[in-house]
Each structure stands twice: as structure tokens, then as C-alpha cells.
Amino acid sequence: MPRRTLIKDYPHRMAGHCGSGAMRDLLHWHGLGWDGPPDEGLVFALGGAVGLSYLRSSDLVPPLYLVGRGADFEVDLPRRLGGQVHVLTTDDPREGWSWVLDEIEAGRPSLVWGDIGELPYLRVQLRMSRHDIVVIGHDEAEGIAFVVDNDRAEVQEVPLDALARARSSKSFPEPTRHCTYRIIWPDALPDVAEVAAEAFRQSAASMRRPSQPGIVDLTTAAAGAEGLAAVVQLAADVRTWADLPIDDLEILLFSLSAFIEKAGTGGGLFRRLLADGCADVARLTGDFATAQLAVSASRCAQAWG
């Protein structure tokens, strides 16, 4: 008989960012937290994912890209919390789907990448391959998968062929290659103060001395940089925009606003999530320095916004 599976008790809520929203829900589903299920801001902050990558290229539409998080949040967070992560990729759609089936038929949600331009419920023309979604079931007879997404409050029914296209996309910033995160979560979480300290160190290093490649490939860009150097590069470029034709200027300003506030950043180029997370850490630990960090992160979010 055709198979149908569905994790009915999956605790999904909308979120500002696809990765931290998915991880928040997964932690909740596994019964993990400190004084209850963590909020999205705390999850993001503990991932140590604050960063900055900027590039300008005529090959892009629009011709610039800005992102305020690092590439490895989905790996770093579970490992920092004592879990294990296996990142599975393939160009074989059958193999890629088998990984998802293995998880959901075992009663576990499956975290995967999907190009937003191929997900019919999002109704967008923009292509972006590194979008986290969680598959919580499928109906073989109907040919659909049940998907949760930070941008939608309800579980989405996605045709399997559309999901396959989303998971085999070759769009910017990199091919999805049926990317699937197989995560083994710990039975209990470590001390939040120790986790936060390590995460804050990683975020500071990513801004001051980025040593790992970010989400975007800067090698083919006309201009690009990471960390604090990206701030300098962006500021230098913006100074030249006053000489552009008005139509070109409007495209750049609209795009920059979208990348900072609306493109799944949680607002303020992820800095608002950081502020919320720091406030939670300060509440849980009573640490005054972290409370001050929350204030600084909030000001930073306002400045970016």
C-alpha cells in the first residue's frame, strides 16, 4: 500500500530566520532547553553565527549581495550543544530522498535545503538555494511532502516533484545537492554560560578575522569582503551610488533594504536576533556583561535597519 507518514506533534512557529527557526523547533521537539524551549534569538546567538559577507557582481540580479551570518550555523549549533551532525549531499535524487524517508519513517523530522524559487507556497521569483526547511512527513499516493518553513505558520503540502527541483537547484549561492542534515541531539544540554561564551568568541572572530569562507563565493566577484572588511567595502561602494542613474540607485537601495530587513534575517541583518539571544543568556545566567552586549546588539540592529 502507498505509504503516508506525518509527525503530528511537531511544534512549528513562524520565525525571522529559516535556520534558527528550524533549530528552535527541532530543539523543542526533542524536549531540549534550559528553562523551557528556547526562543529563536537564543538559538541564533548560541550558534555563534554572526558574520558579514558582501559582494558586488554584474552576474547577480540585483548586482550585489549582503548576508549577516556565517555558513556553518546548522552544523556549529548542534555540535556546540553536544550533538553530532552529518551533512549529506548527492546529485542522485533517489539517494537524496531516501535520506529524508529514513528520518521521517523513523518518526524524526528531516532538516534539508530547498531553493525558495522552487517552493510553490512562497510564490517568489528570486532564486536562493540555501533555505532551510523541515520535512515532517509525506503521502506517497498523493505525491506530496509535508514541509514546515519559517515563513509560513501552517504545514505546507509540497508536490514531490517541486520539492525535488528545490533540492537539486544550481542557483545562487551554491547548488543544493539534496543537502540533508542528519542530527543526533544530546540527551541534555550543557551549561548555557559555557555555550554562550564559546559562541560569542566565534562570532567576534568571524567579524574581526574571518578564516572560513562565508555563505557566498567572493572569488569571482568584482568586489567583495568578509567581516569588518565587508563593512568598509560596502561603505566605500555606497559613497559612489550618488552618481548612478536614478533607476539603478533605486534598485540598489531597495535590494540593500531587503537584504538587511526582509530576507530572512530576523531584522537588522541578524543583529536583532543576536540582541534577543543575548538578553536571554543574561536572564538565564545573571551576567551583567551579556546584558550590556544585548544593548549593544540592539543598537547595532537599529543602525543596520
PDB file of C-alpha atoms in Angstrom:
ATOM      1  CA  MET A   1       0.000   0.000   0.000  1.00  0.00           C
ATOM      2  CA  PRO A   2       1.162   3.591  -0.591  1.00  0.00           C
ATOM      3  CA  ARG A   3       2.857   4.996   2.439  1.00  0.00           C
ATOM      4  CA  ARG A   4       1.790   8.046   4.424  1.00  0.00           C
ATOM      5  CA  THR A   5       3.705   9.436   7.381  1.00  0.00           C
ATOM      6  CA  LEU A   6       3.243  12.627   9.359  1.00  0.00           C
ATOM      7  CA  ILE A   7       4.775  13.862  12.601  1.00  0.00           C
ATOM      8  CA  LYS A   8       1.612  15.353  14.072  1.00  0.00           C
ATOM      9  CA  ASP A   9       3.080  16.937  17.200  1.00  0.00           C
ATOM     10  CA  TYR A  10       5.832  18.949  15.544  1.00  0.00           C
ATOM     11  CA  PRO A  11       5.938  22.327  17.394  1.00  0.00           C
ATOM     12  CA  HIS A  12       6.257  24.730  14.477  1.00  0.00           C
ATOM     13  CA  ARG A  13       6.082  28.525  14.760  1.00  0.00           C
ATOM     14  CA  MET A  14       6.955  31.274  12.317  1.00  0.00           C
ATOM     15  CA  ALA A  15      10.425  32.747  12.675  1.00  0.00           C
ATOM     16  CA  GLY A  16      12.580  35.572  11.412  1.00  0.00           C
ATOM     17  CA  HIS A  17      15.310  33.314  10.013  1.00  0.00           C
ATOM     18  CA  CYS A  18      14.978  29.903   8.420  1.00  0.00           C
ATOM     19  CA  GLY A  19      17.957  28.290  10.183  1.00  0.00           C
ATOM     20  CA  SER A  20      17.386  29.478  13.731  1.00  0.00           C
ATOM     21  CA  GLY A  21      13.633  28.952  13.399  1.00  0.00           C
ATOM     22  CA  ALA A  22      14.159  25.355  12.289  1.00  0.00           C
ATOM     23  CA  MET A  23      16.690  24.674  15.042  1.00  0.00           C
ATOM     24  CA  ARG A  24      14.389  26.219  17.655  1.00  0.00           C
ATOM     25  CA  ASP A  25      11.580  23.890  16.590  1.00  0.00           C
ATOM     26  CA  LEU A  26      13.872  20.857  16.480  1.00  0.00           C
ATOM     27  CA  LEU A  27      15.164  21.536  19.991  1.00  0.00           C
ATOM     28  CA  HIS A  28      11.583  21.925  21.228  1.00  0.00           C
ATOM     29  CA  TRP A  29      10.521  18.699  19.533  1.00  0.00           C
ATOM     30  CA  HIS A  30      13.413  16.830  21.192  1.00  0.00           C
ATOM     31  CA  GLY A  31      12.451  18.248  24.590  1.00  0.00           C
ATOM     32  CA  LEU A  32      15.648  20.280  24.969  1.00  0.00           C
ATOM     33  CA  GLY A  33      16.022  23.665  26.623  1.00  0.00           C
ATOM     34  CA  TRP A  34      17.137  25.382  29.815  1.00  0.00           C
ATOM     35  CA  ASP A  35      14.033  26.839  31.436  1.00  0.00           C
ATOM     36  CA  GLY A  36      11.750  25.532  28.707  1.00  0.00           C
ATOM     37  CA  PRO A  37      12.010  25.504  24.912  1.00  0.00           C
ATOM     38  CA  PRO A  38      14.468  28.176  23.718  1.00  0.00           C
ATOM     39  CA  ASP A  39      13.321  31.181  21.704  1.00  0.00           C
ATOM     40  CA  GLU A  40      14.715  31.846  18.250  1.00  0.00           C
ATOM     41  CA  GLY A  41      17.069  34.620  19.343  1.00  0.00           C
ATOM     42  CA  LEU A  42      18.764  32.395  21.917  1.00  0.00           C
ATOM     43  CA  VAL A  43      19.192  29.636  19.349  1.00  0.00           C
ATOM     44  CA  PHE A  44      20.767  32.037  16.866  1.00  0.00           C
ATOM     45  CA  ALA A  45      23.125  33.592  19.416  1.00  0.00           C
ATOM     46  CA  LEU A  46      24.336  30.206  20.649  1.00  0.00           C
ATOM     47  CA  GLY A  47      25.154  29.195  17.099  1.00  0.00           C
ATOM     48  CA  GLY A  48      27.984  31.721  17.007  1.00  0.00           C
ATOM     49  CA  ALA A  49      26.798  32.612  13.530  1.00  0.00           C
ATOM     50  CA  VAL A  50      27.177  36.391  13.444  1.00  0.00           C
ATOM     51  CA  GLY A  51      29.223  37.394  10.424  1.00  0.00           C
ATOM     52  CA  LEU A  52      29.154  39.573   7.328  1.00  0.00           C
ATOM     53  CA  SER A  53      29.743  38.845   3.651  1.00  0.00           C
ATOM     54  CA  TYR A  54      29.348  41.404   0.888  1.00  0.00           C
ATOM     55  CA  LEU A  55      29.889  41.107  -2.833  1.00  0.00           C
ATOM     56  CA  ARG A  56      29.218  43.126  -5.933  1.00  0.00           C
ATOM     57  CA  SER A  57      28.933  41.402  -9.310  1.00  0.00           C
ATOM     58  CA  SER A  58      27.266  42.164 -12.637  1.00  0.00           C
ATOM     59  CA  ASP A  59      26.384  38.458 -12.822  1.00  0.00           C
ATOM     60  CA  LEU A  60      23.879  38.906  -9.975  1.00  0.00           C
ATOM     61  CA  VAL A  61      20.353  40.311 -10.131  1.00  0.00           C
ATOM     62  CA  PRO A  62      20.396  42.629  -8.232  1.00  0.00           C
ATOM     63  CA  PRO A  63      24.148  43.219  -8.718  1.00  0.00           C
ATOM     64  CA  LEU A  64      25.035  42.952  -5.022  1.00  0.00           C
ATOM     65  CA  TYR A  65      24.543  40.544  -2.154  1.00  0.00           C
ATOM     66  CA  LEU A  66      24.793  41.060   1.596  1.00  0.00           C
ATOM     67  CA  VAL A  67      24.406  38.435   4.308  1.00  0.00           C
ATOM     68  CA  GLY A  68      24.973  38.786   8.035  1.00  0.00           C
ATOM     69  CA  ARG A  69      25.507  35.186   9.146  1.00  0.00           C
ATOM     70  CA  GLY A  70      28.177  32.565   8.689  1.00  0.00           C
ATOM     71  CA  ALA A  71      27.928  29.424   6.607  1.00  0.00           C
ATOM     72  CA  ASP A  72      28.018  26.720   9.280  1.00  0.00           C
ATOM     73  CA  PHE A  73      25.286  27.634  11.775  1.00  0.00           C
ATOM     74  CA  GLU A  74      23.374  24.398  11.150  1.00  0.00           C
ATOM     75  CA  VAL A  75      26.497  22.386  11.986  1.00  0.00           C
ATOM     76  CA  ASP A  76      28.027  24.542  14.709  1.00  0.00           C
ATOM     77  CA  LEU A  77      24.934  24.850  16.909  1.00  0.00           C
ATOM     78  CA  PRO A  78      24.160  21.126  17.403  1.00  0.00           C
ATOM     79  CA  ARG A  79      27.833  20.318  17.910  1.00  0.00           C
ATOM     80  CA  ARG A  80      28.247  23.141  20.429  1.00  0.00           C
ATOM     81  CA  LEU A  81      25.290  21.697  22.321  1.00  0.00           C
ATOM     82  CA  GLY A  82      26.884  18.243  22.449  1.00  0.00           C
ATOM     83  CA  GLY A  83      25.211  16.697  19.400  1.00  0.00           C
ATOM     84  CA  GLN A  84      26.517  15.129  16.215  1.00  0.00           C
ATOM     85  CA  VAL A  85      25.862  16.350  12.671  1.00  0.00           C
ATOM     86  CA  HIS A  86      26.349  14.554   9.380  1.00  0.00           C
ATOM     87  CA  VAL A  87      25.918  16.747   6.288  1.00  0.00           C
ATOM     88  CA  LEU A  88      24.757  14.537   3.433  1.00  0.00           C
ATOM     89  CA  THR A  89      24.910  15.692  -0.201  1.00  0.00           C
ATOM     90  CA  THR A  90      24.385  13.927  -3.513  1.00  0.00           C
ATOM     91  CA  ASP A  91      23.431  14.596  -7.109  1.00  0.00           C
ATOM     92  CA  ASP A  92      21.261  11.459  -7.144  1.00  0.00           C
ATOM     93  CA  PRO A  93      17.640  12.438  -6.362  1.00  0.00           C
ATOM     94  CA  ARG A  94      16.730   8.902  -5.295  1.00  0.00           C
ATOM     95  CA  GLU A  95      19.543   8.781  -2.779  1.00  0.00           C
ATOM     96  CA  GLY A  96      18.705  12.275  -1.515  1.00  0.00           C
ATOM     97  CA  TRP A  97      15.043  11.418  -0.994  1.00  0.00           C
ATOM     98  CA  SER A  98      15.969   8.128   0.701  1.00  0.00           C
ATOM     99  CA  TRP A  99      17.744  10.104   3.438  1.00  0.00           C
ATOM    100  CA  VAL A 100      14.588  12.086   4.124  1.00  0.00           C
ATOM    101  CA  LEU A 101      12.425   8.951   4.079  1.00  0.00           C
ATOM    102  CA  ASP A 102      14.747   7.195   6.517  1.00  0.00           C
ATOM    103  CA  GLU A 103      14.243  10.018   9.012  1.00  0.00           C
ATOM    104  CA  ILE A 104      10.521  10.655   8.731  1.00  0.00           C
ATOM    105  CA  GLU A 105       9.624   6.960   8.630  1.00  0.00           C
ATOM    106  CA  ALA A 106      11.607   6.591  11.846  1.00  0.00           C
ATOM    107  CA  GLY A 107       9.445   9.368  13.277  1.00  0.00           C
ATOM    108  CA  ARG A 108      12.096  12.092  13.085  1.00  0.00           C
ATOM    109  CA  PRO A 109      11.834  15.430  11.232  1.00  0.00           C
ATOM    110  CA  SER A 110      14.405  15.991   8.478  1.00  0.00           C
ATOM    111  CA  LEU A 111      16.238  19.299   8.001  1.00  0.00           C
ATOM    112  CA  VAL A 112      17.075  19.975   4.340  1.00  0.00           C
ATOM    113  CA  TRP A 113      17.893  22.759   1.874  1.00  0.00           C
ATOM    114  CA  GLY A 114      15.375  23.948  -0.696  1.00  0.00           C
ATOM    115  CA  ASP A 115      15.625  26.728  -3.297  1.00  0.00           C
ATOM    116  CA  ILE A 116      12.971  29.329  -2.433  1.00  0.00           C
ATOM    117  CA  GLY A 117      12.172  29.849  -6.116  1.00  0.00           C
ATOM    118  CA  GLU A 118      11.037  26.216  -6.453  1.00  0.00           C
ATOM    119  CA  LEU A 119       8.844  26.119  -3.338  1.00  0.00           C
ATOM    120  CA  PRO A 120       5.341  26.894  -4.658  1.00  0.00           C
ATOM    121  CA  TYR A 121       3.880  28.197  -1.396  1.00  0.00           C
ATOM    122  CA  LEU A 122       6.452  31.032  -1.206  1.00  0.00           C
ATOM    123  CA  ARG A 123       5.394  32.478  -4.581  1.00  0.00           C
ATOM    124  CA  VAL A 124       8.698  34.259  -5.227  1.00  0.00           C
ATOM    125  CA  GLN A 125      10.756  34.724  -8.377  1.00  0.00           C
ATOM    126  CA  LEU A 126      14.046  35.195  -6.544  1.00  0.00           C
ATOM    127  CA  ARG A 127      16.245  32.120  -6.558  1.00  0.00           C
ATOM    128  CA  MET A 128      18.202  31.305  -3.385  1.00  0.00           C
ATOM    129  CA  SER A 129      19.369  27.786  -2.742  1.00  0.00           C
ATOM    130  CA  ARG A 130      20.423  27.811   0.929  1.00  0.00           C
ATOM    131  CA  HIS A 131      16.983  27.916   2.542  1.00  0.00           C
ATOM    132  CA  ASP A 132      16.351  25.583   5.486  1.00  0.00           C
ATOM    133  CA  ILE A 133      13.062  23.711   5.607  1.00  0.00           C
ATOM    134  CA  VAL A 134      11.968  20.732   7.680  1.00  0.00           C
ATOM    135  CA  VAL A 135      10.185  17.751   6.145  1.00  0.00           C
ATOM    136  CA  ILE A 136       7.860  16.151   8.691  1.00  0.00           C
ATOM    137  CA  GLY A 137       6.017  13.629   6.511  1.00  0.00           C
ATOM    138  CA  HIS A 138       4.890  12.538   3.076  1.00  0.00           C
ATOM    139  CA  ASP A 139       1.952  10.949   1.283  1.00  0.00           C
ATOM    140  CA  GLU A 140       3.093   8.613  -1.458  1.00  0.00           C
ATOM    141  CA  ALA A 141      -0.359   8.234  -3.021  1.00  0.00           C
ATOM    142  CA  GLU A 142      -0.927  11.997  -3.226  1.00  0.00           C
ATOM    143  CA  GLY A 143       2.662  12.673  -4.270  1.00  0.00           C
ATOM    144  CA  ILE A 144       3.234  15.330  -1.619  1.00  0.00           C
ATOM    145  CA  ALA A 145       5.608  16.085   1.226  1.00  0.00           C
ATOM    146  CA  PHE A 146       4.616  17.901   4.412  1.00  0.00           C
ATOM    147  CA  VAL A 147       7.005  20.807   4.956  1.00  0.00           C
ATOM    148  CA  VAL A 148       7.410  23.439   7.653  1.00  0.00           C
ATOM    149  CA  ASP A 149       9.040  26.753   6.791  1.00  0.00           C
ATOM    150  CA  ASN A 150       9.886  29.754   8.962  1.00  0.00           C
ATOM    151  CA  ASP A 151       7.923  31.988   6.557  1.00  0.00           C
ATOM    152  CA  ARG A 152       4.593  30.158   6.904  1.00  0.00           C
ATOM    153  CA  ALA A 153       2.516  29.442  10.003  1.00  0.00           C
ATOM    154  CA  GLU A 154       0.897  26.286   8.654  1.00  0.00           C
ATOM    155  CA  VAL A 155       2.351  22.990   7.472  1.00  0.00           C
ATOM    156  CA  GLN A 156       2.725  23.131   3.679  1.00  0.00           C
ATOM    157  CA  GLU A 157       1.827  20.374   1.247  1.00  0.00           C
ATOM    158  CA  VAL A 158       4.533  20.415  -1.424  1.00  0.00           C
ATOM    159  CA  PRO A 159       4.385  18.254  -4.573  1.00  0.00           C
ATOM    160  CA  LEU A 160       7.260  15.809  -4.542  1.00  0.00           C
ATOM    161  CA  ASP A 161       8.443  16.937  -7.984  1.00  0.00           C
ATOM    162  CA  ALA A 162       8.585  20.580  -6.822  1.00  0.00           C
ATOM    163  CA  LEU A 163      10.493  19.547  -3.695  1.00  0.00           C
ATOM    164  CA  ALA A 164      12.912  17.538  -5.843  1.00  0.00           C
ATOM    165  CA  ARG A 165      13.565  20.603  -8.013  1.00  0.00           C
ATOM    166  CA  ALA A 166      14.108  22.754  -4.922  1.00  0.00           C
ATOM    167  CA  ARG A 167      16.574  20.206  -3.574  1.00  0.00           C
ATOM    168  CA  SER A 168      18.516  19.888  -6.867  1.00  0.00           C
ATOM    169  CA  SER A 169      18.801  23.586  -7.650  1.00  0.00           C
ATOM    170  CA  LYS A 170      22.016  25.048  -9.008  1.00  0.00           C
ATOM    171  CA  SER A 171      21.076  28.610  -8.101  1.00  0.00           C
ATOM    172  CA  PHE A 172      22.990  31.204  -6.076  1.00  0.00           C
ATOM    173  CA  PRO A 173      24.832  30.929  -3.758  1.00  0.00           C
ATOM    174  CA  GLU A 174      25.579  27.219  -4.349  1.00  0.00           C
ATOM    175  CA  PRO A 175      23.942  24.015  -5.611  1.00  0.00           C
ATOM    176  CA  THR A 176      21.587  22.455  -3.075  1.00  0.00           C
ATOM    177  CA  ARG A 177      22.700  18.902  -3.979  1.00  0.00           C
ATOM    178  CA  HIS A 178      19.836  17.427  -1.921  1.00  0.00           C
ATOM    179  CA  CYS A 179      21.634  18.665   1.209  1.00  0.00           C
ATOM    180  CA  THR A 180      20.300  16.917   4.310  1.00  0.00           C
ATOM    181  CA  TYR A 181      21.402  17.440   7.904  1.00  0.00           C
ATOM    182  CA  ARG A 182      21.307  14.226   9.920  1.00  0.00           C
ATOM    183  CA  ILE A 183      21.484  15.426  13.523  1.00  0.00           C
ATOM    184  CA  ILE A 184      21.856  13.307  16.653  1.00  0.00           C
ATOM    185  CA  TRP A 185      20.878  15.554  19.544  1.00  0.00           C
ATOM    186  CA  PRO A 186      22.227  15.070  23.090  1.00  0.00           C
ATOM    187  CA  ASP A 187      20.039  13.814  25.911  1.00  0.00           C
ATOM    188  CA  ALA A 188      20.613  17.043  27.850  1.00  0.00           C
ATOM    189  CA  LEU A 189      22.123  20.432  27.094  1.00  0.00           C
ATOM    190  CA  PRO A 190      25.395  21.753  28.552  1.00  0.00           C
ATOM    191  CA  ASP A 191      25.662  24.827  30.765  1.00  0.00           C
ATOM    192  CA  VAL A 192      24.294  27.806  28.859  1.00  0.00           C
ATOM    193  CA  ALA A 193      27.026  30.167  30.108  1.00  0.00           C
ATOM    194  CA  GLU A 194      29.783  27.963  28.682  1.00  0.00           C
ATOM    195  CA  VAL A 195      27.936  27.520  25.391  1.00  0.00           C
ATOM    196  CA  ALA A 196      27.324  31.267  25.086  1.00  0.00           C
ATOM    197  CA  ALA A 197      30.944  32.171  25.831  1.00  0.00           C
ATOM    198  CA  GLU A 198      32.180  29.883  23.067  1.00  0.00           C
ATOM    199  CA  ALA A 199      29.548  31.194  20.640  1.00  0.00           C
ATOM    200  CA  PHE A 200      30.387  34.831  21.358  1.00  0.00           C
ATOM    201  CA  ARG A 201      34.095  34.134  20.793  1.00  0.00           C
ATOM    202  CA  GLN A 202      33.321  32.558  17.433  1.00  0.00           C
ATOM    203  CA  SER A 203      31.118  35.453  16.307  1.00  0.00           C
ATOM    204  CA  ALA A 204      33.739  38.020  17.322  1.00  0.00           C
ATOM    205  CA  ALA A 205      36.450  36.133  15.439  1.00  0.00           C
ATOM    206  CA  SER A 206      34.234  35.855  12.350  1.00  0.00           C
ATOM    207  CA  MET A 207      33.910  39.629  12.226  1.00  0.00           C
ATOM    208  CA  ARG A 208      37.489  40.526  13.172  1.00  0.00           C
ATOM    209  CA  ARG A 209      39.491  37.778  11.482  1.00  0.00           C
ATOM    210  CA  PRO A 210      37.292  35.662   9.202  1.00  0.00           C
ATOM    211  CA  SER A 211      39.234  32.497   8.410  1.00  0.00           C
ATOM    212  CA  GLN A 212      36.475  30.337   6.966  1.00  0.00           C
ATOM    213  CA  PRO A 213      34.631  31.061   3.695  1.00  0.00           C
ATOM    214  CA  GLY A 214      31.210  32.610   4.207  1.00  0.00           C
ATOM    215  CA  ILE A 215      27.943  31.730   2.541  1.00  0.00           C
ATOM    216  CA  VAL A 216      28.912  33.447  -0.733  1.00  0.00           C
ATOM    217  CA  ASP A 217      31.902  32.768  -3.002  1.00  0.00           C
ATOM    218  CA  LEU A 218      33.866  36.010  -3.246  1.00  0.00           C
ATOM    219  CA  THR A 219      36.484  34.760  -5.698  1.00  0.00           C
ATOM    220  CA  THR A 220      34.541  35.704  -8.836  1.00  0.00           C
ATOM    221  CA  ALA A 221      33.048  38.963  -7.565  1.00  0.00           C
ATOM    222  CA  ALA A 222      34.027  42.383  -8.888  1.00  0.00           C
ATOM    223  CA  ALA A 223      34.304  43.423  -5.236  1.00  0.00           C
ATOM    224  CA  GLY A 224      33.750  41.504  -2.045  1.00  0.00           C
ATOM    225  CA  ALA A 225      34.898  41.048   1.506  1.00  0.00           C
ATOM    226  CA  GLU A 226      34.005  39.400   4.811  1.00  0.00           C
ATOM    227  CA  GLY A 227      33.801  40.565   8.409  1.00  0.00           C
ATOM    228  CA  LEU A 228      34.676  44.149   9.261  1.00  0.00           C
ATOM    229  CA  ALA A 229      36.381  44.474   5.875  1.00  0.00           C
ATOM    230  CA  ALA A 230      32.950  43.936   4.297  1.00  0.00           C
ATOM    231  CA  VAL A 231      31.616  46.938   6.214  1.00  0.00           C
ATOM    232  CA  VAL A 232      34.451  49.077   4.822  1.00  0.00           C
ATOM    233  CA  GLN A 233      33.893  47.781   1.276  1.00  0.00           C
ATOM    234  CA  LEU A 234      30.137  48.353   1.397  1.00  0.00           C
ATOM    235  CA  ALA A 235      30.566  51.868   2.781  1.00  0.00           C
ATOM    236  CA  ALA A 236      33.045  52.702   0.004  1.00  0.00           C
ATOM    237  CA  ASP A 237      30.639  51.428  -2.657  1.00  0.00           C
ATOM    238  CA  VAL A 238      27.661  53.295  -1.217  1.00  0.00           C
ATOM    239  CA  ARG A 239      29.591  56.571  -1.490  1.00  0.00           C
ATOM    240  CA  THR A 240      29.690  56.104  -5.273  1.00  0.00           C
ATOM    241  CA  TRP A 241      25.950  55.483  -5.656  1.00  0.00           C
ATOM    242  CA  ALA A 242      25.047  59.177  -5.764  1.00  0.00           C
ATOM    243  CA  ASP A 243      26.443  59.319  -9.301  1.00  0.00           C
ATOM    244  CA  LEU A 244      24.268  56.467 -10.598  1.00  0.00           C
ATOM    245  CA  PRO A 245      21.143  56.840 -12.755  1.00  0.00           C
ATOM    246  CA  ILE A 246      18.042  57.059 -10.567  1.00  0.00           C
ATOM    247  CA  ASP A 247      16.667  53.684 -11.728  1.00  0.00           C
ATOM    248  CA  ASP A 248      19.908  51.911 -10.851  1.00  0.00           C
ATOM    249  CA  LEU A 249      20.051  53.678  -7.492  1.00  0.00           C
ATOM    250  CA  GLU A 250      16.502  52.652  -6.625  1.00  0.00           C
ATOM    251  CA  ILE A 251      17.302  49.005  -7.388  1.00  0.00           C
ATOM    252  CA  LEU A 252      20.372  49.069  -5.155  1.00  0.00           C
ATOM    253  CA  LEU A 253      18.636  50.824  -2.263  1.00  0.00           C
ATOM    254  CA  PHE A 254      15.609  48.528  -2.414  1.00  0.00           C
ATOM    255  CA  SER A 255      17.857  45.457  -2.577  1.00  0.00           C
ATOM    256  CA  LEU A 256      20.020  46.605   0.310  1.00  0.00           C
ATOM    257  CA  SER A 257      16.924  47.187   2.423  1.00  0.00           C
ATOM    258  CA  ALA A 258      15.614  43.729   1.577  1.00  0.00           C
ATOM    259  CA  PHE A 259      18.906  42.023   2.460  1.00  0.00           C
ATOM    260  CA  ILE A 260      19.027  43.800   5.813  1.00  0.00           C
ATOM    261  CA  GLU A 261      15.412  43.634   6.980  1.00  0.00           C
ATOM    262  CA  LYS A 262      13.332  41.219   4.928  1.00  0.00           C
ATOM    263  CA  ALA A 263      15.480  38.417   3.505  1.00  0.00           C
ATOM    264  CA  GLY A 264      15.061  36.070   6.444  1.00  0.00           C
ATOM    265  CA  THR A 265      17.457  37.955   8.713  1.00  0.00           C
ATOM    266  CA  GLY A 266      15.165  38.433  11.685  1.00  0.00           C
ATOM    267  CA  GLY A 267      15.703  42.182  11.185  1.00  0.00           C
ATOM    268  CA  GLY A 268      18.800  44.355  11.359  1.00  0.00           C
ATOM    269  CA  LEU A 269      20.936  41.863   9.417  1.00  0.00           C
ATOM    270  CA  PHE A 270      20.539  39.175  12.128  1.00  0.00           C
ATOM    271  CA  ARG A 271      21.626  41.618  14.822  1.00  0.00           C
ATOM    272  CA  ARG A 272      18.121  41.793  16.308  1.00  0.00           C
ATOM    273  CA  LEU A 273      18.157  38.023  16.829  1.00  0.00           C
ATOM    274  CA  LEU A 274      21.561  38.379  18.465  1.00  0.00           C
ATOM    275  CA  ALA A 275      20.190  41.055  20.805  1.00  0.00           C
ATOM    276  CA  ASP A 276      17.254  38.848  21.806  1.00  0.00           C
ATOM    277  CA  GLY A 277      19.568  35.894  22.372  1.00  0.00           C
ATOM    278  CA  CYS A 278      21.985  37.900  24.500  1.00  0.00           C
ATOM    279  CA  ALA A 279      19.088  39.128  26.613  1.00  0.00           C
ATOM    280  CA  ASP A 280      18.021  35.513  27.184  1.00  0.00           C
ATOM    281  CA  VAL A 281      21.555  34.469  28.129  1.00  0.00           C
ATOM    282  CA  ALA A 282      21.753  37.376  30.578  1.00  0.00           C
ATOM    283  CA  ARG A 283      18.409  36.373  32.084  1.00  0.00           C
ATOM    284  CA  LEU A 284      19.472  32.738  32.452  1.00  0.00           C
ATOM    285  CA  THR A 285      22.919  33.468  33.873  1.00  0.00           C
ATOM    286  CA  GLY A 286      22.597  36.861  35.563  1.00  0.00           C
ATOM    287  CA  ASP A 287      25.696  38.004  33.693  1.00  0.00           C
ATOM    288  CA  PHE A 288      25.906  41.810  33.509  1.00  0.00           C
ATOM    289  CA  ALA A 289      28.366  41.872  30.580  1.00  0.00           C
ATOM    290  CA  THR A 290      25.966  39.823  28.454  1.00  0.00           C
ATOM    291  CA  ALA A 291      23.130  42.171  29.354  1.00  0.00           C
ATOM    292  CA  GLN A 292      25.281  45.034  28.078  1.00  0.00           C
ATOM    293  CA  LEU A 293      26.041  43.020  24.945  1.00  0.00           C
ATOM    294  CA  ALA A 294      22.286  42.729  24.347  1.00  0.00           C
ATOM    295  CA  VAL A 295      22.016  46.527  24.446  1.00  0.00           C
ATOM    296  CA  SER A 296      24.934  46.932  22.029  1.00  0.00           C
ATOM    297  CA  ALA A 297      23.498  44.332  19.645  1.00  0.00           C
ATOM    298  CA  SER A 298      20.124  46.084  19.714  1.00  0.00           C
ATOM    299  CA  ARG A 299      21.780  49.394  18.812  1.00  0.00           C
ATOM    300  CA  CYS A 300      23.638  47.659  16.022  1.00  0.00           C
ATOM    301  CA  ALA A 301      20.368  46.218  14.688  1.00  0.00           C
ATOM    302  CA  GLN A 302      18.809  49.675  14.724  1.00  0.00           C
ATOM    303  CA  ALA A 303      21.803  51.125  12.896  1.00  0.00           C
ATOM    304  CA  TRP A 304      21.626  48.484  10.174  1.00  0.00           C
ATOM    305  CA  GLY A 305      17.855  48.850   9.960  1.00  0.00           C
TER     306      GLY A 305
END
